[in-house]
XYZ file of C-alpha atoms in Angstrom:
358
model
C 16.225 1.776 -62.693
C 17.869 5.403 -61.366
C 14.600 6.210 -59.350
C 15.004 3.086 -57.508
C 18.277 3.688 -56.809
C 17.438 7.276 -55.459
C 14.189 6.021 -53.628
C 16.127 3.083 -51.564
C 18.203 5.126 -49.438
C 15.196 7.357 -48.517
C 13.374 4.259 -47.273
C 16.057 2.528 -45.487
C 16.508 6.123 -43.420
C 12.720 6.248 -42.748
C 12.843 2.770 -41.442
C 15.492 3.702 -39.066
C 14.160 6.889 -37.795
C 12.319 6.221 -34.186
C 8.732 6.956 -34.341
C 7.383 10.523 -32.574
C 6.068 8.760 -29.742
C 8.829 7.062 -28.743
C 11.081 10.602 -29.189
C 8.119 12.225 -27.049
C 8.436 10.025 -24.346
C 12.331 10.127 -24.038
C 11.802 13.739 -23.933
C 9.349 13.888 -21.438
C 11.631 11.145 -19.260
C 14.425 13.455 -19.922
C 12.592 16.632 -18.788
C 11.406 14.975 -15.625
C 14.805 13.521 -14.758
C 16.153 17.373 -15.271
C 13.306 19.296 -13.447
C 12.949 16.625 -10.068
C 9.930 14.340 -9.225
C 8.454 17.226 -7.276
C 7.209 19.343 -10.245
C 4.921 16.928 -11.790
C 2.127 15.125 -10.373
C 2.463 11.873 -8.358
C 0.668 10.247 -11.084
C 2.625 11.196 -13.911
C 5.720 10.657 -12.260
C 4.844 6.871 -11.600
C 4.105 6.803 -15.475
C 7.146 8.100 -16.376
C 9.182 5.866 -13.599
C 7.302 2.805 -15.212
C 8.146 4.002 -18.624
C 11.630 4.204 -17.871
C 12.301 0.924 -16.500
C 12.253 -2.120 -18.367
C 10.272 -5.033 -17.363
C 11.529 -7.146 -14.555
C 14.040 -4.284 -13.489
C 12.402 -3.324 -10.174
C 9.943 -4.739 -7.860
C 6.660 -2.711 -7.350
C 7.788 -2.420 -3.315
C 10.978 -0.970 -4.285
C 9.647 1.081 -7.487
C 6.984 2.987 -5.031
C 9.567 3.350 -2.278
C 11.805 5.148 -4.705
C 9.113 7.228 -6.071
C 7.350 8.620 -2.802
C 11.023 8.949 -1.374
C 11.563 11.770 -3.842
C 8.698 13.393 -1.900
C 9.896 13.085 1.162
C 7.294 10.376 2.304
C 6.509 6.671 2.212
C 3.605 4.388 1.337
C 1.647 2.922 4.689
C 1.459 -0.690 4.830
C -0.728 -2.208 7.228
C -1.223 -6.185 7.955
C -4.707 -6.251 8.250
C -5.869 -9.977 8.323
C -4.200 -13.636 8.277
C -6.422 -16.147 7.141
C -5.901 -19.825 6.543
C -4.431 -22.786 8.307
C -1.516 -22.418 10.888
C 0.767 -24.173 8.695
C -0.629 -22.248 5.327
C -1.518 -18.973 6.294
C -2.571 -16.425 3.746
C -1.455 -12.743 4.843
C -3.514 -9.627 3.746
C -1.775 -6.388 3.653
C -3.502 -2.987 2.978
C -1.267 0.281 1.444
C -2.237 3.790 1.148
C -0.847 6.880 -0.109
C -1.823 10.360 -1.178
C -1.311 12.263 -3.979
C -1.948 15.681 -4.569
C -5.806 15.116 -5.502
C -6.919 11.885 -3.771
C -6.061 9.022 -1.646
C -5.005 5.561 -3.219
C -5.569 2.236 -1.251
C -5.212 -1.213 -2.232
C -5.234 -4.974 -0.791
C -2.936 -7.644 -1.576
C -2.660 -10.827 -0.420
C 0.024 -13.385 -0.573
C 1.393 -17.069 1.006
C 3.981 -14.708 2.535
C 3.955 -11.195 3.844
C 6.591 -10.229 0.910
C 4.466 -11.488 -1.483
C 0.957 -9.567 -0.268
C 3.139 -6.402 0.160
C 4.138 -6.815 -3.316
C 0.744 -7.557 -4.526
C -0.904 -4.627 -2.910
C 2.152 -2.083 -4.213
C 1.395 -3.597 -7.415
C -2.310 -2.880 -7.576
C -1.735 0.854 -6.053
C 1.020 1.372 -8.974
C -1.599 0.316 -11.558
C -4.065 2.748 -10.488
C -1.544 5.469 -10.496
C -0.456 4.998 -14.173
C -4.294 4.297 -15.187
C -4.704 0.482 -15.365
C -7.068 0.079 -12.680
C -9.308 3.294 -12.575
C -12.215 1.604 -10.653
C -9.971 0.929 -7.737
C -8.992 4.745 -7.255
C -11.011 5.995 -3.756
C -11.548 9.496 -2.929
C -10.256 10.171 0.554
C -13.949 9.935 2.008
C -14.489 6.446 0.716
C -11.129 5.298 1.963
C -12.446 1.972 3.856
C -15.822 1.481 1.620
C -14.660 -2.123 1.198
C -16.856 -5.299 1.051
C -17.172 -6.609 4.598
C -16.322 -9.995 5.355
C -18.455 -11.426 8.258
C -16.694 -14.686 8.776
C -13.509 -12.586 9.386
C -15.778 -9.732 11.340
C -17.095 -12.704 13.462
C -13.552 -14.068 13.898
C -11.913 -10.690 15.451
C -14.884 -10.137 17.293
C -14.529 -13.149 19.218
C -10.730 -12.710 19.401
C -11.308 -8.809 20.662
C -13.740 -10.154 23.389
C -11.392 -13.064 24.095
C -13.958 -15.881 23.362
C -13.028 -19.333 22.327
C -13.158 -18.989 17.859
C -16.509 -19.786 16.286
C -17.413 -23.379 15.275
C -19.268 -24.317 11.860
C -20.914 -27.335 11.264
C -22.832 -28.169 8.183
C -26.129 -29.372 9.679
C -27.756 -30.282 6.506
C -27.906 -30.543 2.776
C -31.103 -30.709 0.738
C -32.163 -30.687 -2.786
C -31.581 -32.192 -5.984
C -27.853 -32.540 -7.545
C -27.954 -29.290 -9.172
C -30.217 -27.303 -6.859
C -28.102 -28.293 -3.681
C -29.118 -26.074 -0.653
C -26.535 -26.057 2.530
C -27.704 -25.041 6.183
C -24.491 -24.237 8.156
C -24.619 -23.515 11.918
C -22.089 -21.319 13.626
C -21.481 -21.613 17.417
C -20.152 -18.526 19.343
C -19.953 -18.934 23.417
C -23.187 -20.378 24.596
C -25.312 -18.815 21.288
C -25.992 -21.118 17.845
C -27.145 -19.117 14.838
C -27.596 -20.831 11.088
C -27.472 -19.705 7.356
C -28.809 -20.831 4.175
C -27.112 -20.888 0.417
C -26.466 -22.781 -2.523
C -23.028 -23.599 -1.408
C -21.253 -23.936 1.779
C -19.449 -20.883 1.518
C -22.472 -18.755 1.102
C -24.312 -20.780 4.156
C -21.492 -20.043 6.247
C -21.229 -16.215 5.579
C -24.961 -15.951 6.191
C -24.343 -17.670 9.459
C -21.816 -15.425 10.639
C -23.425 -12.339 9.106
C -26.737 -13.751 11.590
C -24.269 -14.146 14.503
C -23.225 -10.733 14.259
C -26.426 -9.120 13.863
C -27.636 -11.034 17.159
C -24.700 -9.967 19.201
C -25.042 -6.370 18.192
C -28.338 -6.735 20.008
C -27.197 -8.272 23.036
C -24.705 -6.581 25.600
C -21.303 -8.368 26.000
C -21.980 -8.150 29.878
C -25.185 -10.571 29.693
C -23.395 -12.910 27.269
C -20.361 -13.335 29.323
C -22.786 -13.735 32.493
C -25.189 -16.306 31.097
C -21.856 -18.105 29.900
C -20.424 -17.710 33.766
C -24.020 -18.956 35.099
C -23.891 -22.197 32.645
C -20.243 -22.999 33.372
C -21.437 -22.738 37.294
C -24.535 -25.005 37.115
C -22.388 -27.717 35.424
C -19.356 -27.392 37.830
C -21.549 -27.997 40.874
C -22.312 -31.348 39.587
C -18.985 -32.771 38.368
C -16.927 -30.616 40.442
C -15.391 -29.452 37.145
C -15.243 -25.747 35.745
C -16.339 -26.301 32.260
C -15.724 -23.185 29.543
C -18.292 -23.840 27.138
C -22.310 -24.644 27.282
C -22.962 -28.303 25.715
C -24.585 -26.354 22.684
C -21.167 -25.144 21.903
C -19.502 -28.627 22.171
C -20.678 -30.252 18.682
C -20.683 -33.998 18.567
C -17.911 -33.700 15.841
C -15.781 -31.834 18.676
C -16.929 -34.051 21.489
C -15.763 -37.261 19.635
C -12.319 -35.419 18.713
C -11.752 -34.845 22.070
C -12.793 -38.631 23.454
C -10.027 -39.619 20.851
C -7.424 -36.940 21.780
C -5.194 -39.806 23.799
C -5.059 -42.059 20.486
C -2.152 -39.975 19.403
C -0.438 -41.614 22.309
C -1.711 -44.995 22.325
C 1.483 -46.014 20.243
C 3.946 -44.685 22.626
C 5.450 -48.178 23.098
C 6.517 -47.933 19.313
C 8.241 -44.541 19.664
C 11.782 -45.267 21.058
C 11.952 -41.165 21.030
C 8.879 -40.651 23.414
C 10.466 -43.459 25.580
C 13.703 -41.321 25.503
C 11.930 -38.054 26.071
C 9.915 -39.569 29.161
C 13.305 -40.117 30.624
C 14.849 -36.662 30.510
C 15.010 -34.323 33.200
C 15.963 -31.217 31.480
C 14.793 -30.926 27.961
C 17.407 -28.264 26.933
C 20.611 -29.410 28.379
C 19.659 -33.135 27.667
C 19.054 -32.735 23.899
C 21.209 -31.071 21.385
C 18.873 -29.746 19.004
C 15.296 -29.714 20.666
C 13.790 -28.756 17.258
C 15.121 -31.354 15.219
C 14.062 -34.215 17.872
C 10.227 -32.691 17.847
C 10.342 -33.129 14.075
C 11.666 -36.438 14.241
C 9.155 -37.795 17.152
C 6.669 -36.206 14.732
C 7.545 -38.419 12.099
C 7.581 -41.612 14.542
C 4.273 -40.517 15.731
C 2.642 -39.613 12.377
C 1.849 -35.874 13.167
C 3.249 -32.742 11.466
C 5.255 -29.798 13.263
C 4.552 -26.173 11.842
C 5.939 -22.943 13.293
C 4.235 -19.557 12.210
C 6.391 -16.286 13.270
C 4.056 -13.682 14.791
C 4.982 -10.106 13.538
C 4.104 -8.211 16.421
C 6.069 -8.417 19.748
C 4.774 -9.295 23.330
C 4.134 -6.910 26.066
C 7.435 -7.660 27.485
C 9.056 -6.604 23.858
C 10.000 -10.495 23.081
C 9.286 -11.869 19.866
C 6.757 -14.437 19.537
C 6.360 -17.796 17.654
C 3.546 -20.596 17.417
C 4.170 -23.878 17.359
C 1.272 -26.350 15.590
C 1.266 -30.282 16.367
C -1.414 -32.032 13.898
C -2.692 -34.104 17.034
C -6.505 -34.961 17.100
C -7.724 -32.241 17.974
C -4.976 -29.813 17.156
C -2.513 -28.462 19.771
C -0.818 -25.195 19.488
C 2.223 -24.006 22.088
C 3.132 -20.036 22.144
C 7.065 -19.308 23.068
C 8.665 -16.040 23.545
C 12.137 -15.178 23.513
C 14.808 -12.000 22.472
C 15.339 -13.293 18.916
C 13.089 -15.152 16.668
C 14.861 -18.240 17.110
C 14.742 -17.946 20.947
C 10.872 -17.690 20.779
C 11.076 -21.130 18.288
C 12.983 -22.902 20.870
C 10.679 -21.843 23.446
C 7.711 -23.053 21.721
C 9.662 -26.220 21.139
C 9.980 -27.148 24.736
C 6.721 -26.270 25.544
C 5.449 -28.831 23.107
C 8.257 -31.722 24.631
C 7.038 -31.206 27.903
C 3.315 -31.833 26.806
C 4.415 -34.716 25.447
C 6.552 -36.281 28.161
C 3.316 -35.177 30.228
C 0.876 -37.239 28.388
C 3.497 -40.089 28.100
C 3.356 -40.755 31.808
């Protein structure tokens, strides 16, 4: 019994002692705080900072900002892409920062810019503390990312001020478990096809084929051919058409022919009738934005705003407004504030609806 009594205090004392690893980590953190962040590598500083903070105390963005500010620098965030529908955009941010020995790069995506930045910062933080060694890039391999031909083609058209690419599923063949899809892409007056086991694969191949073709043809030749086709058709009907008939697919032509049907029920929309009698929208309508939403409810279409991060050449804020008419209608507004830009795009939309109702 005496031996048991002598052993119990020792066991209790041993149980309450922290492990050697915990003591070592705490000593590292204390030493890190005393010596300063510049005396250790960026990777070690990140590891100790994450170790010091409990889960949920800080966001990856704020943690990265604090970590690098001690070194007199800051991470670089770049908005590289906006995908998806105008009312449900997906933002992609790229973050890059340099340590003493290498350059770290990561891409994060999200339904908001804040979420995309958060995911990008988290990815780089994981790299710094060794959770994701695969993504760590040497400086010479900074921009070696897998290309996205669909996005590249979209960007190429925007750069050259062409209409965006139009994709159509032309054919589906094969047994149910061995489907093969053929997708066509139309750019300006040109058409290319892609084949794949899914529509996504076929679409990517079609975009890739179009990119390869456009690389072999000078821009001047493409634009000249487009203008020639436009002039030939303008002589026959007195109208200048902007695209070749191959670009206007049957599906698109059908949507254009049905465009007026949105306004065919105008007699059933009291708000639209009221709008038609207004002379000055901003003066006679107390809240144009709310009025447009109410009008959308009556006419069965949705109203969506998308704020553009970049300012205009006149240093004004920009905002896009989309009406889900058939086809979709988009208006761009500018202003000294983002609210002024929204109001401007709203006024343009209401003026458009007023004209269509005449």
